[in-house]
Every structure is written in C-alpha cells, then in structure tokens.
C-alpha cells in the first residue's frame, strides 16, 4: 500500500521559516492536503490540493508538491504555529484516504 | 456554521460492539461525502471509513469486514457500526465532512469540518 513519510519533528526559531516534508512514491502525481492539530483540539485543514489555502488561514502557510516530496512551508513562524502537522492523500490503488505519520513542529 | 456532533463512544470489552453516531447541521448533508477518522492516544490520525453522497462506501484495511459505515440523509446523520472490537481500535473517533473533486477513478477529497470526537476504549 502507499506510504506517506514525514519527519517526526521539526524545530524552528520564531520569525524563521519552517519546512515540513511529506514523502511518497511519485507523490507529485497526487493531490496533497495538510492539517494542523493543536493539543486537545480537532485537526484543521491549512492547505488543500497541494497549495490552496482555506479562508482564515494566514498567507504565511503555503504548499508545494513535486516528484517524490510534498512540502508545507510556514513563513515568519509564530509561537501559535506550534502543533502537529499531517499530510494526506487519496490512494487510487486501494480506494483509501491516507495520512502521513505526522510532524511535531516546535517553536524554539 | 457546520456542526458535527459525535456520540456513542464508551468502554467495551474485546470482541464487543459499538455504534457511533454523528449529527450534522449547518450544511446540505445529503450532498457531501463523510468519513470517520480516528486517533489512538498519543498517536497520529488514521482514516477509518468513508461514504459518498450516493452511498458508496470505503474502508481502511484495518477495519474492513468488522466496521460498517452508513448514513441517513433524512436525519442528517452518519453512523459507524463497529463489531469484533480489538484493543487497537481504542481511539478518539472523529466525524468529518469531505470536500473537493471526485470522479469514477479518483477521489482526492480533503477533510474539511471535524467534530470534537467521541472516545472508544476497548479493554477487559
């Protein structure tokens, strides 16, 4: 089955840029969605269809997808961005929706 | 405003059954695909099962044959019948509505609005 690989953790200083990756075989041929989950809360979609941003999500959040890696980029990181981030795709081979293992973003 | 309210969680013994419900409001429920997503304590998100507006169902390998998803569009309700429960099914279960594009061969929906979750604990 299709596997999405995320780094378990990423650390970044406030005001800097955070990059969260999501690896998968030819993931560039799929649509990737990203979710933010803060402790004790339900997830929230922050990027959908690789690079679209829902209303209410700051422009600091952006996404890209090419080759074997999709990337969530958070510019000018703030303390409030500290959360777990998950990528998600549709696997047409198994007709299943899949999540990556998640990345914990720590703001130093 | 979209609202999704899950109920039906609780403590059940291994091999037992539970039926989760989700009451939806604030959108045209019958027009949208819906899914259940779970999260074991301290773990990541796992998609469990989904159902399209027309009734086609989808299941994760881990629950196929044990769980059954259904919907009642007249009552704006989503259900998950869980049988033969195992310890590894212990998790918070979220009701989620799905948005995006879907055709006969590809269905890359994303998960838009989430409920607050209902806890299922499987233990003797």
Short mmCIF file of C-alpha atoms in Angstrom, two decimals:
data_model
loop_
_atom_site.label_atom_id
_atom_site.label_comp_id
_atom_site.label_asym_id
_atom_site.label_seq_id
_atom_site.Cartn_x
_atom_site.Cartn_y
_atom_site.Cartn_z
CA UNK A 1 0.00 0.00 0.00
CA UNK A 2 1.00 3.62 -0.46
CA UNK A 3 3.10 5.10 2.34
CA UNK A 4 3.49 8.76 3.33
CA UNK A 5 6.67 9.57 5.24
CA UNK A 6 7.00 12.65 7.46
CA UNK A 7 9.83 13.61 9.81
CA UNK A 8 8.71 13.09 13.42
CA UNK A 9 9.78 16.56 14.47
CA UNK A 10 10.88 19.93 13.14
CA UNK A 11 12.18 22.83 15.24
CA UNK A 12 12.33 26.47 14.21
CA UNK A 13 13.00 29.82 15.85
CA UNK A 14 10.28 32.46 15.89
CA UNK A 15 10.27 34.60 12.78
CA UNK A 16 12.07 31.97 10.72
CA UNK A 17 10.71 29.62 8.07
CA UNK A 18 9.59 26.07 8.86
CA UNK A 19 9.53 23.34 6.24
CA UNK A 20 7.56 20.13 6.79
CA UNK A 21 8.01 17.42 4.17
CA UNK A 22 5.83 14.51 3.13
CA UNK A 23 7.48 11.82 1.05
CA UNK A 24 5.79 9.28 -1.17
CA UNK A 25 6.39 7.44 -4.42
CA UNK A 26 5.58 9.95 -7.18
CA UNK A 27 3.53 11.99 -4.76
CA UNK A 28 3.74 14.81 -7.26
CA UNK A 29 1.10 12.95 -9.24
CA UNK A 30 -1.33 13.09 -6.34
CA UNK A 31 -3.21 15.88 -4.60
CA UNK A 32 -1.85 16.55 -1.12
CA UNK A 33 -3.70 18.13 1.77
CA UNK A 34 -2.23 19.38 5.06
CA UNK A 35 -3.74 19.57 8.54
CA UNK A 36 -2.73 21.35 11.72
CA UNK A 37 -3.66 19.82 15.07
CA UNK A 38 -3.04 21.60 18.35
CA UNK A 39 -3.15 19.70 21.67
CA UNK A 40 -6.66 18.76 22.72
CA UNK A 41 -8.20 20.06 19.51
CA UNK A 42 -9.57 18.56 16.31
CA UNK A 43 -7.43 18.96 13.18
CA UNK A 44 -7.86 21.92 10.85
CA UNK A 45 -7.05 21.90 7.14
CA UNK A 46 -4.40 24.51 6.35
CA UNK A 47 -3.58 23.61 2.72
CA UNK A 48 -5.64 21.63 0.24
CA UNK A 49 -4.93 20.48 -3.31
CA UNK A 50 -1.20 20.98 -2.86
CA UNK A 51 -1.21 24.75 -2.48
CA UNK A 52 -4.69 26.17 -1.93
CA UNK A 53 -5.32 27.91 1.37
CA UNK A 54 -8.73 27.92 3.09
CA UNK A 55 -10.19 31.22 4.15
CA UNK A 56 -8.95 32.20 7.57
CA UNK A 57 -5.57 30.51 7.17
CA UNK A 58 -2.74 33.05 7.15
CA UNK A 59 -0.80 33.65 3.94
CA UNK A 60 2.28 32.54 5.87
CA UNK A 61 1.15 28.96 5.14
CA UNK A 62 1.96 27.64 1.67
CA UNK A 63 2.35 24.28 -0.01
CA UNK A 64 4.09 22.69 -2.98
CA UNK A 65 4.25 19.21 -4.46
CA UNK A 66 6.65 17.71 -6.99
CA UNK A 67 8.43 14.45 -7.64
CA UNK A 68 8.54 12.35 -4.50
CA UNK A 69 8.08 15.15 -1.96
CA UNK A 70 5.28 17.48 -0.93
CA UNK A 71 6.18 20.42 1.29
CA UNK A 72 4.33 22.60 3.76
CA UNK A 73 6.11 25.89 4.35
CA UNK A 74 5.32 28.21 7.22
CA UNK A 75 6.94 31.64 6.94
CA UNK A 76 7.57 34.02 9.82
CA UNK A 77 6.78 31.31 12.31
CA UNK A 78 4.89 32.31 15.44
CA UNK A 79 4.55 30.57 18.80
CA UNK A 80 0.92 29.81 17.93
CA UNK A 81 2.04 27.67 14.98
CA UNK A 82 3.38 25.04 17.35
CA UNK A 83 1.32 21.93 16.56
CA UNK A 84 1.30 18.56 14.85
CA UNK A 85 1.05 18.67 11.06
CA UNK A 86 -0.25 15.84 8.88
CA UNK A 87 -0.22 15.33 5.13
CA UNK A 88 -2.98 13.35 3.44
CA UNK A 89 -3.67 11.86 0.01
CA UNK A 90 -6.10 9.63 -1.86
CA UNK A 91 -4.67 6.26 -2.89
CA UNK A 92 -6.41 5.21 -6.09
CA UNK A 93 -4.85 1.73 -5.97
CA UNK A 94 -6.66 0.82 -2.76
CA UNK A 95 -9.51 3.37 -2.79
CA UNK A 96 -8.44 4.69 0.58
CA UNK A 97 -7.62 8.05 2.06
CA UNK A 98 -4.24 8.03 3.82
CA UNK A 99 -2.45 10.21 6.38
CA UNK A 100 1.23 10.65 6.97
CA UNK A 101 2.57 9.84 10.41
CA UNK A 102 2.61 13.48 11.46
CA UNK A 103 5.31 16.03 12.27
CA UNK A 104 5.53 17.86 15.57
CA UNK A 105 6.54 21.48 14.96
CA UNK A 106 8.33 23.05 17.91
CA UNK A 107 8.87 26.80 18.05
CA UNK A 108 12.08 27.42 19.98
CA UNK B 1 -21.90 27.14 10.58
CA UNK B 2 -21.07 23.47 10.10
CA UNK B 3 -21.57 21.41 13.24
CA UNK B 4 -20.76 17.74 13.69
CA UNK B 5 -21.63 16.11 16.99
CA UNK B 6 -20.46 12.56 17.65
CA UNK B 7 -21.96 10.22 20.24
CA UNK B 8 -21.97 6.55 21.16
CA UNK B 9 -18.43 6.08 22.41
CA UNK B 10 -17.60 4.26 25.60
CA UNK B 11 -15.83 1.31 27.19
CA UNK B 12 -16.36 -2.09 25.59
CA UNK B 13 -14.76 -5.49 26.03
CA UNK B 14 -12.67 -7.07 23.27
CA UNK B 15 -14.96 -8.76 20.77
CA UNK B 16 -17.81 -6.43 21.62
CA UNK B 17 -19.73 -3.93 19.50
CA UNK B 18 -20.49 -0.22 19.50
CA UNK B 19 -22.45 2.07 17.21
CA UNK B 20 -21.20 5.60 16.75
CA UNK B 21 -23.49 8.37 15.55
CA UNK B 22 -22.81 11.82 14.16
CA UNK B 23 -25.45 14.53 14.00
CA UNK B 24 -24.72 17.04 11.25
CA UNK B 25 -26.05 20.55 10.78
CA UNK B 26 -25.24 23.79 9.01
CA UNK B 27 -24.80 22.31 5.54
CA UNK B 28 -26.67 20.20 2.99
CA UNK B 29 -25.68 16.85 4.48
CA UNK B 30 -27.05 14.72 1.64
CA UNK B 31 -24.72 16.41 -0.87
CA UNK B 32 -21.45 15.64 0.87
CA UNK B 33 -19.17 12.69 1.41
CA UNK B 34 -18.49 11.89 5.04
CA UNK B 35 -15.83 9.92 6.85
CA UNK B 36 -14.74 8.66 10.23
CA UNK B 37 -11.14 9.38 11.24
CA UNK B 38 -9.64 8.06 14.45
CA UNK B 39 -6.68 8.90 16.65
CA UNK B 40 -5.28 6.49 19.21
CA UNK B 41 -3.96 8.09 22.42
CA UNK B 42 -0.71 9.90 21.65
CA UNK B 43 -0.71 8.68 18.06
CA UNK B 44 -1.39 10.10 14.62
CA UNK B 45 -4.52 10.36 12.51
CA UNK B 46 -5.93 7.27 10.79
CA UNK B 47 -8.74 7.35 8.26
CA UNK B 48 -11.24 4.59 9.08
CA UNK B 49 -14.17 4.66 6.67
CA UNK B 50 -15.96 6.95 4.25
CA UNK B 51 -19.27 7.17 2.42
CA UNK B 52 -20.07 9.27 -0.61
CA UNK B 53 -23.29 11.18 -1.05
CA UNK B 54 -24.61 8.43 -3.29
CA UNK B 55 -23.90 5.77 -0.71
CA UNK B 56 -20.69 4.17 -2.00
CA UNK B 57 -18.60 3.06 0.96
CA UNK B 58 -14.87 2.81 1.60
CA UNK B 59 -12.91 1.14 4.38
CA UNK B 60 -9.37 1.05 5.73
CA UNK B 61 -7.77 -2.39 5.61
CA UNK B 62 -7.60 -2.42 9.42
CA UNK B 63 -11.40 -2.34 9.82
CA UNK B 64 -12.80 -3.88 6.63
CA UNK B 65 -15.18 -6.71 7.49
CA UNK B 66 -15.64 -5.51 11.08
CA UNK B 67 -16.94 -1.94 10.69
CA UNK B 68 -19.90 -0.71 8.64
CA UNK B 69 -20.50 2.91 7.73
CA UNK B 70 -23.95 4.20 6.85
CA UNK B 71 -25.88 7.43 6.60
CA UNK B 72 -29.47 8.61 6.96
CA UNK B 73 -29.85 11.70 4.82
CA UNK B 74 -33.40 12.27 6.09
CA UNK B 75 -31.99 12.72 9.59
CA UNK B 76 -28.67 14.34 8.67
CA UNK B 77 -26.90 11.52 10.46
CA UNK B 78 -23.78 9.41 9.95
CA UNK B 79 -23.17 6.09 11.66
CA UNK B 80 -20.35 3.64 12.26
CA UNK B 81 -21.24 0.14 13.41
CA UNK B 82 -18.16 -1.40 14.99
CA UNK B 83 -18.10 -5.16 15.61
CA UNK B 84 -15.40 -7.56 16.81
CA UNK B 85 -13.64 -4.70 18.54
CA UNK B 86 -9.97 -5.04 19.42
CA UNK B 87 -7.69 -3.22 21.83
CA UNK B 88 -6.06 -1.47 18.87
CA UNK B 89 -9.40 0.14 18.00
CA UNK B 90 -9.09 2.27 21.13
CA UNK B 91 -9.11 5.87 19.92
CA UNK B 92 -10.98 9.12 19.60
CA UNK B 93 -13.28 8.85 16.59
CA UNK B 94 -13.96 11.99 14.58
CA UNK B 95 -16.84 12.58 12.19
CA UNK B 96 -15.63 14.62 9.22
CA UNK B 97 -17.17 16.04 6.09
CA UNK B 98 -15.23 15.89 2.87
CA UNK B 99 -14.87 18.44 0.13
CA UNK B 100 -13.24 18.53 -3.26
CA UNK B 101 -13.36 16.77 -6.59
CA UNK B 102 -14.22 13.14 -7.14
CA UNK B 103 -14.87 11.06 -10.24
CA UNK B 104 -15.18 7.38 -11.03
CA UNK B 105 -11.44 6.70 -10.78
CA UNK B 106 -10.05 9.27 -8.38
CA UNK B 107 -11.45 10.80 -5.23
CA UNK B 108 -8.91 13.19 -3.69
CA UNK B 109 -11.31 14.74 -1.20
CA UNK B 110 -9.91 16.65 1.73
CA UNK B 111 -11.34 16.63 5.24
CA UNK B 112 -12.97 19.97 5.91
CA UNK B 113 -15.01 20.22 9.10
CA UNK B 114 -14.35 17.96 12.07
CA UNK B 115 -16.41 17.09 15.13
CA UNK B 116 -14.86 17.12 18.58
CA UNK B 117 -14.65 13.33 18.67
CA UNK B 118 -16.05 10.50 20.77
CA UNK B 119 -13.79 8.18 22.75
CA UNK B 120 -13.85 4.43 22.27
CA UNK B 121 -11.93 2.26 24.73
CA UNK B 122 -11.62 -1.47 24.15
CA UNK B 123 -10.44 -3.25 27.26
CA UNK B 124 -11.31 -6.13 29.53
#
